């Protein structure tokens, strides 16, 4: 959870979140986890949250592991640390694959992560402008904070921009 | 349970002995020297560990197994896609460059190497503890390095922010092929094993 100034590439690990200002690029790799990208086009500041599970359910540990504690935290960083205005913030979401070969919807963590992420962003009034979610393969995303464009690469598929 | 520095040291010794044994069997299988470049056992933060792996953008093939017995855990053997094809040629005794596309033979090779490494580790623990550590059949994953690694740590990372991880890096002699082997014990299931190891004559 840092405003990273070392080098131009910021990498986000599982259950973590980072924000950066242009010309930084923020990247992460996703499986069933969901990557939430918030972008402030006025200040050219972006933030990426790599969440693992939909709900914290009073569990201890990193709040950025969960959608219901991580999304408010990312929003708080963008609004209070980066001084972004809420009405200029947009969201893009990626990942949420079914990586564990489960047929039951109840245990499809990727699907639950996507649903909770969409619900929370809607609850906080943040518009989702793009998403590439689901599937059964991993996902690499890179946010260019200069343009707000997210380069998305799914294993075995061509790179797309959102 | 709390993992002390002493526990880490003991685990590191057992794993190093196991990996030494594994590298010999690995070398014999592929008819090339598999050199251990690194073996480290440490408590790592899940975000930091995956951050490092997310910097590796290569496509990988991996074999993941569960361990059951003296303790529960997971093992992962991971190799870049092009390395897996070379490994397949070594394994089948064909000239390098024969295997060009990932297929069921590549999958079988990676699966077999996962089995060999897992049984070497199992044997090592059995010798030091006199108790069983059995691997389940391997699951093959072909994906980005970061995604595969996250699949390995996901379950343990759900309950703990820090995980106990043993990382081994091999290099195949006179090639550019590097491959990884990870051992991830469930911390909660380690207590009995570590106490047994502490009392073992080998570590007294």
Coordinates of C-alpha atoms in Angstrom, one line a residue:
Chain A
X1 CA 0.0 0.0 0.0
X2 CA 2.5 2.6 -1.2
X3 CA 2.8 5.5 -3.5
X4 CA 5.8 3.9 -5.2
X5 CA 8.4 6.1 -6.8
X6 CA 11.1 3.5 -7.5
X7 CA 11.3 2.8 -11.2
X8 CA 8.4 3.0 -13.6
X9 CA 6.9 -0.4 -13.0
X10 CA 4.9 -1.1 -9.8
X11 CA 4.0 -4.8 -9.3
X12 CA 1.1 -5.7 -7.0
X13 CA 1.1 -9.1 -5.2
X14 CA -1.8 -11.1 -3.9
X15 CA -3.9 -9.4 -1.3
X16 CA -2.3 -6.1 -1.8
X17 CA -3.0 -2.7 -3.3
X18 CA -0.8 0.1 -4.7
X19 CA -1.3 3.4 -6.3
X20 CA 0.9 5.4 -8.7
X21 CA 1.1 8.6 -10.7
X22 CA 2.0 9.0 -14.4
X23 CA 4.4 7.8 -15.9
X24 CA 4.1 4.7 -13.6
X25 CA 2.8 1.4 -15.0
X26 CA 1.0 -0.8 -12.4
X27 CA 0.8 -4.6 -13.1
X28 CA -0.4 -7.8 -11.6
X29 CA -1.2 -11.4 -12.4
X30 CA -4.6 -12.8 -11.6
X31 CA -6.2 -16.3 -11.3
X32 CA -9.5 -16.5 -9.3
X33 CA -8.5 -13.2 -7.7
X34 CA -10.0 -10.0 -9.0
X35 CA -8.0 -7.0 -10.0
X36 CA -9.8 -3.7 -9.3
X37 CA -8.3 -0.7 -11.2
X38 CA -9.4 2.8 -10.2
X39 CA -8.3 5.7 -12.3
X40 CA -8.3 9.5 -11.9
X41 CA -8.0 10.9 -15.5
X42 CA -7.5 14.5 -14.2
X43 CA -4.4 13.8 -12.0
X44 CA -3.4 10.7 -14.0
X45 CA -3.2 8.6 -10.9
X46 CA -4.2 5.0 -10.8
X47 CA -4.7 2.3 -8.1
X48 CA -4.8 -1.5 -8.4
X49 CA -6.2 -3.8 -5.8
X50 CA -5.6 -7.6 -6.0
X51 CA -8.3 -9.2 -3.9
X52 CA -8.5 -12.9 -3.1
X53 CA -11.9 -13.3 -1.5
X54 CA -15.3 -11.5 -1.5
X55 CA -15.8 -11.1 2.3
X56 CA -13.6 -10.6 5.3
X57 CA -16.2 -12.1 7.8
X58 CA -14.2 -10.7 10.8
X59 CA -11.1 -12.6 9.8
X60 CA -7.8 -11.1 10.9
X61 CA -5.1 -10.2 8.4
X62 CA -4.6 -7.9 5.5
X63 CA -7.8 -6.0 4.7
X64 CA -6.7 -5.8 1.0
X65 CA -7.3 -9.6 0.7
X66 CA -11.0 -9.1 0.7
X67 CA -13.4 -7.1 -1.6
X68 CA -15.5 -5.8 1.3
X69 CA -12.5 -4.3 3.1
X70 CA -10.1 -3.8 0.2
X71 CA -12.3 -1.7 -2.1
X72 CA -13.1 0.9 0.6
X73 CA -9.4 1.0 1.4
X74 CA -8.4 1.6 -2.2
X75 CA -11.1 4.2 -2.5
X76 CA -9.9 5.9 0.7
X77 CA -6.3 6.0 -0.7
X78 CA -7.4 7.5 -4.0
X79 CA -9.6 10.1 -2.2
X80 CA -7.5 11.0 0.8
X81 CA -3.9 10.2 -0.2
X82 CA -4.0 10.9 -3.9
X83 CA -6.6 13.7 -3.4
X84 CA -8.7 12.4 -6.3
X85 CA -12.3 13.7 -6.7
X86 CA -14.8 10.8 -6.5
X87 CA -16.7 12.0 -9.6
X88 CA -13.7 11.6 -11.8
X89 CA -12.9 8.1 -10.7
X90 CA -13.6 5.2 -13.0
X91 CA -13.2 1.5 -12.4
X92 CA -12.1 -1.5 -14.5
X93 CA -12.2 -5.0 -13.3
X94 CA -10.3 -8.1 -14.4
X95 CA -9.7 -11.8 -13.4
X96 CA -12.1 -13.9 -11.4
X97 CA -11.3 -17.1 -13.3
X98 CA -12.6 -20.5 -12.2
X99 CA -9.1 -21.9 -11.5
X100 CA -9.9 -24.9 -9.3
X101 CA -12.1 -27.0 -11.6
X102 CA -15.2 -26.7 -9.5
X103 CA -18.6 -27.1 -11.0
X104 CA -20.5 -25.9 -8.0
X105 CA -21.3 -22.1 -8.1
X106 CA -21.1 -22.0 -4.3
X107 CA -17.4 -22.8 -4.5
X108 CA -16.6 -20.8 -7.6
X109 CA -14.5 -18.2 -5.8
X110 CA -13.8 -16.2 -9.0
X111 CA -17.5 -15.7 -9.6
X112 CA -18.2 -14.7 -6.0
X113 CA -15.2 -12.2 -6.2
X114 CA -16.6 -10.6 -9.4
X115 CA -20.2 -10.4 -8.0
X116 CA -19.0 -8.7 -4.7
X117 CA -16.7 -6.4 -6.5
X118 CA -19.4 -5.2 -8.9
X119 CA -21.9 -4.8 -6.0
X120 CA -19.4 -2.7 -3.9
X121 CA -18.3 -0.4 -6.7
X122 CA -22.0 0.2 -7.5
X123 CA -22.6 0.8 -3.8
X124 CA -19.9 3.4 -3.6
X125 CA -21.1 5.1 -6.8
X126 CA -18.0 4.2 -8.9
X127 CA -18.7 3.6 -12.6
X128 CA -17.3 0.4 -14.1
X129 CA -16.2 1.4 -17.6
X130 CA -14.6 -1.9 -18.6
X131 CA -14.3 -5.5 -17.5
X132 CA -12.8 -8.8 -18.7
X133 CA -13.7 -11.4 -16.2
X134 CA -14.3 -15.1 -15.8
X135 CA -12.9 -18.0 -17.9
X136 CA -10.6 -20.7 -16.6
X137 CA -7.2 -19.2 -17.3
X138 CA -4.8 -16.7 -15.7
X139 CA -4.8 -13.0 -16.5
X140 CA -2.0 -10.4 -16.6
X141 CA -3.0 -6.7 -16.5
X142 CA -0.9 -3.5 -16.8
X143 CA -2.3 -0.1 -16.1
X144 CA -0.7 2.8 -17.9
X145 CA -1.3 5.8 -15.5
X146 CA -0.6 8.2 -18.3
X147 CA -3.6 7.1 -20.4
X148 CA -5.7 5.0 -18.0
X149 CA -5.5 2.2 -20.6
X150 CA -5.3 -1.3 -19.2
X151 CA -3.5 -3.9 -21.2
X152 CA -5.0 -7.3 -20.5
X153 CA -3.5 -10.6 -21.5
X154 CA -5.3 -13.9 -20.8
X155 CA -3.2 -17.0 -21.1
X156 CA -3.4 -18.3 -24.7
X157 CA -5.2 -15.3 -26.0
X158 CA -4.1 -12.1 -27.7
X159 CA -3.5 -8.9 -25.7
X160 CA -6.5 -6.6 -25.5
X161 CA -6.7 -3.0 -24.4
X162 CA -9.4 -1.6 -22.2
Chain B
X1 CA 1.7 -22.4 15.9
X2 CA 4.7 -20.1 16.0
X3 CA 7.6 -21.1 13.7
X4 CA 10.9 -20.3 15.4
X5 CA 14.3 -19.7 13.8
X6 CA 15.3 -23.1 15.2
X7 CA 12.3 -24.8 13.4
X8 CA 13.3 -23.0 10.1
X9 CA 16.9 -24.2 10.5
X10 CA 15.8 -27.8 11.0
X11 CA 13.3 -27.7 8.1
X12 CA 15.9 -26.1 5.9
X13 CA 18.4 -29.0 6.6
X14 CA 15.8 -31.7 5.9
X15 CA 14.6 -30.0 2.7
X16 CA 18.2 -29.5 1.5
X17 CA 18.9 -33.2 2.1
X18 CA 15.7 -34.1 0.2
X19 CA 16.5 -31.7 -2.6
X20 CA 20.0 -33.2 -2.9
X21 CA 18.5 -36.6 -3.3
X22 CA 15.8 -35.2 -5.7
X23 CA 18.4 -33.5 -7.9
X24 CA 20.3 -36.8 -8.3
X25 CA 17.1 -38.6 -9.3
X26 CA 16.0 -35.7 -11.5
X27 CA 19.4 -35.7 -13.3
X28 CA 19.2 -39.5 -13.8
X29 CA 15.7 -39.2 -15.3
X30 CA 16.6 -36.5 -17.8
X31 CA 20.1 -37.8 -18.5
X32 CA 21.5 -34.3 -17.8
X33 CA 22.9 -32.7 -14.6
X34 CA 20.2 -30.7 -12.8
X35 CA 22.1 -28.3 -10.6
X36 CA 20.6 -26.8 -7.5
X37 CA 21.1 -23.0 -7.7
X38 CA 19.2 -22.1 -4.6
X39 CA 17.4 -23.7 -1.7
X40 CA 15.8 -21.4 0.9
X41 CA 13.2 -22.0 3.6
X42 CA 11.6 -18.9 5.1
X43 CA 8.4 -17.3 6.4
X44 CA 7.2 -15.0 3.6
X45 CA 4.5 -12.4 3.3
X46 CA 2.0 -13.6 0.6
X47 CA 1.9 -10.2 -1.1
X48 CA 5.7 -10.0 -1.3
X49 CA 6.2 -13.5 -2.5
X50 CA 3.6 -13.2 -5.2
X51 CA 4.8 -9.7 -6.2
X52 CA 8.2 -11.3 -7.0
X53 CA 6.5 -14.1 -9.1
X54 CA 4.2 -11.6 -10.8
X55 CA 7.3 -10.0 -12.3
X56 CA 8.0 -13.2 -14.2
X57 CA 5.8 -12.9 -17.3
X58 CA 6.7 -16.2 -18.8
X59 CA 4.2 -19.0 -19.6
X60 CA 4.9 -22.0 -17.5
X61 CA 3.9 -25.7 -17.1
X62 CA 3.6 -27.0 -13.6
X63 CA 2.8 -30.1 -11.7
X64 CA 1.1 -29.6 -8.3
X65 CA 0.7 -32.3 -5.7
X66 CA -0.8 -32.4 -2.2
X67 CA 1.2 -34.0 0.6
X68 CA -0.4 -36.0 3.3
X69 CA 1.0 -37.8 6.3
X70 CA 3.7 -36.4 8.7
X71 CA 2.3 -33.0 7.8
X72 CA 0.0 -31.7 5.1
X73 CA 1.1 -29.4 2.4
X74 CA 1.6 -28.8 -1.3
X75 CA 4.4 -29.2 -3.8
X76 CA 4.9 -27.4 -7.1
X77 CA 7.3 -28.1 -9.9
X78 CA 7.3 -25.3 -12.4
X79 CA 9.2 -24.9 -15.7
X80 CA 8.9 -22.4 -18.6
X81 CA 7.0 -23.8 -21.6
X82 CA 10.0 -24.0 -23.9
X83 CA 12.1 -25.6 -21.1
X84 CA 9.4 -28.3 -20.7
X85 CA 9.8 -29.1 -24.4
X86 CA 13.5 -29.5 -24.0
X87 CA 13.0 -31.6 -20.9
X88 CA 10.7 -33.8 -22.9
X89 CA 13.4 -34.4 -25.5
X90 CA 16.0 -35.2 -22.7
X91 CA 13.5 -37.5 -21.1
X92 CA 12.6 -39.4 -24.2
X93 CA 16.2 -39.4 -25.5
X94 CA 15.4 -37.4 -28.6
X95 CA 17.6 -34.7 -30.2
X96 CA 17.0 -31.2 -28.8
X97 CA 14.3 -29.3 -30.8
X98 CA 12.3 -32.4 -31.6
X99 CA 9.4 -31.5 -29.4
X100 CA 7.9 -28.3 -30.8
X101 CA 4.4 -28.1 -29.3
X102 CA 3.0 -28.7 -25.8
X103 CA 1.0 -32.0 -25.9
X104 CA 0.2 -34.9 -23.6
X105 CA 3.8 -36.1 -23.8
X106 CA 5.0 -32.8 -22.4
X107 CA 2.3 -33.0 -19.7
X108 CA 3.4 -36.6 -18.9
X109 CA 7.1 -35.5 -18.6
X110 CA 6.3 -32.6 -16.2
X111 CA 3.9 -34.9 -14.2
X112 CA 6.7 -37.5 -13.9
X113 CA 9.3 -35.0 -12.7
X114 CA 6.8 -33.7 -10.2
X115 CA 6.3 -37.2 -8.9
X116 CA 10.1 -37.9 -8.7
X117 CA 10.8 -34.7 -6.8
X118 CA 7.8 -35.3 -4.4
X119 CA 8.8 -38.9 -3.6
X120 CA 12.4 -37.7 -3.0
X121 CA 11.2 -35.2 -0.4
X122 CA 8.8 -37.8 1.0
X123 CA 11.7 -40.3 1.4
X124 CA 13.9 -37.8 3.0
X125 CA 11.2 -37.0 5.7
X126 CA 10.5 -40.7 6.1
X127 CA 14.2 -41.4 6.8
X128 CA 14.5 -38.5 9.3
X129 CA 11.1 -39.0 11.0
X130 CA 10.2 -42.6 10.4
X131 CA 6.8 -41.5 9.4
X132 CA 5.1 -41.3 6.0
X133 CA 4.6 -38.4 3.7
X134 CA 2.6 -39.4 0.7
X135 CA 2.0 -37.3 -2.4
X136 CA -1.4 -37.4 -4.2
X137 CA -1.5 -37.7 -8.0
X138 CA -0.3 -34.5 -9.6
X139 CA -2.4 -31.8 -11.2
X140 CA -1.0 -30.2 -14.3
X141 CA -1.4 -26.4 -14.8
X142 CA -0.3 -24.5 -17.8
X143 CA -0.5 -20.8 -17.2
X144 CA 1.4 -17.6 -16.3
X145 CA 4.1 -18.0 -13.5
X146 CA 2.2 -15.6 -11.2
X147 CA -1.1 -17.3 -11.7
X148 CA 0.3 -20.8 -11.0
X149 CA 2.2 -19.6 -7.9
X150 CA -1.0 -17.9 -6.6
X151 CA -2.8 -21.2 -7.0
X152 CA -0.2 -22.9 -4.9
X153 CA -0.4 -20.4 -2.0
X154 CA -4.1 -19.5 -2.3
X155 CA -5.6 -21.9 0.3
X156 CA -2.8 -21.2 2.9
X157 CA -3.0 -17.5 2.1
X158 CA -6.7 -17.4 2.9
X159 CA -5.9 -18.1 6.6
X160 CA -2.5 -16.6 7.0
X161 CA -0.7 -13.4 5.7
X162 CA 2.6 -15.2 6.1
X163 CA 3.4 -18.6 4.8
X164 CA 6.2 -21.0 5.3
X165 CA 7.8 -21.6 1.9
X166 CA 10.7 -23.6 0.6
X167 CA 12.0 -22.5 -2.8
X168 CA 14.4 -24.5 -4.8
X169 CA 15.8 -23.3 -8.2
X170 CA 17.4 -25.8 -10.6
X171 CA 19.4 -25.1 -13.7
X172 CA 19.9 -27.8 -16.3
X173 CA 23.6 -28.0 -17.0
X174 CA 24.8 -26.4 -20.3
X175 CA 21.3 -25.1 -21.0
X176 CA 19.3 -21.9 -20.3
X177 CA 16.6 -23.9 -18.6
X178 CA 15.7 -22.9 -15.1
X179 CA 12.9 -24.5 -13.1
X180 CA 11.4 -24.1 -9.7
X181 CA 10.3 -26.4 -7.0
X182 CA 8.2 -25.2 -4.1
X183 CA 7.2 -26.9 -0.9
X184 CA 4.4 -25.3 1.1
X185 CA 3.6 -27.0 4.4
X186 CA 0.3 -26.1 6.2
X187 CA 1.7 -24.4 9.2
X188 CA -1.0 -25.7 11.5
X189 CA -0.1 -29.3 10.6
X190 CA 3.6 -29.0 11.3
X191 CA 3.8 -28.9 15.1
X192 CA 4.1 -32.6 15.7
X193 CA 6.6 -33.1 12.9
X194 CA 8.8 -30.2 14.1
X195 CA 8.8 -31.4 17.7
X196 CA 9.7 -34.9 16.4
X197 CA 12.5 -33.4 14.4
X198 CA 13.8 -31.3 17.3
X199 CA 14.1 -34.5 19.4
X200 CA 15.6 -36.5 16.6
X201 CA 19.2 -37.6 17.1
X202 CA 20.2 -36.2 13.8
X203 CA 19.4 -32.7 15.0
X204 CA 20.4 -33.0 18.6

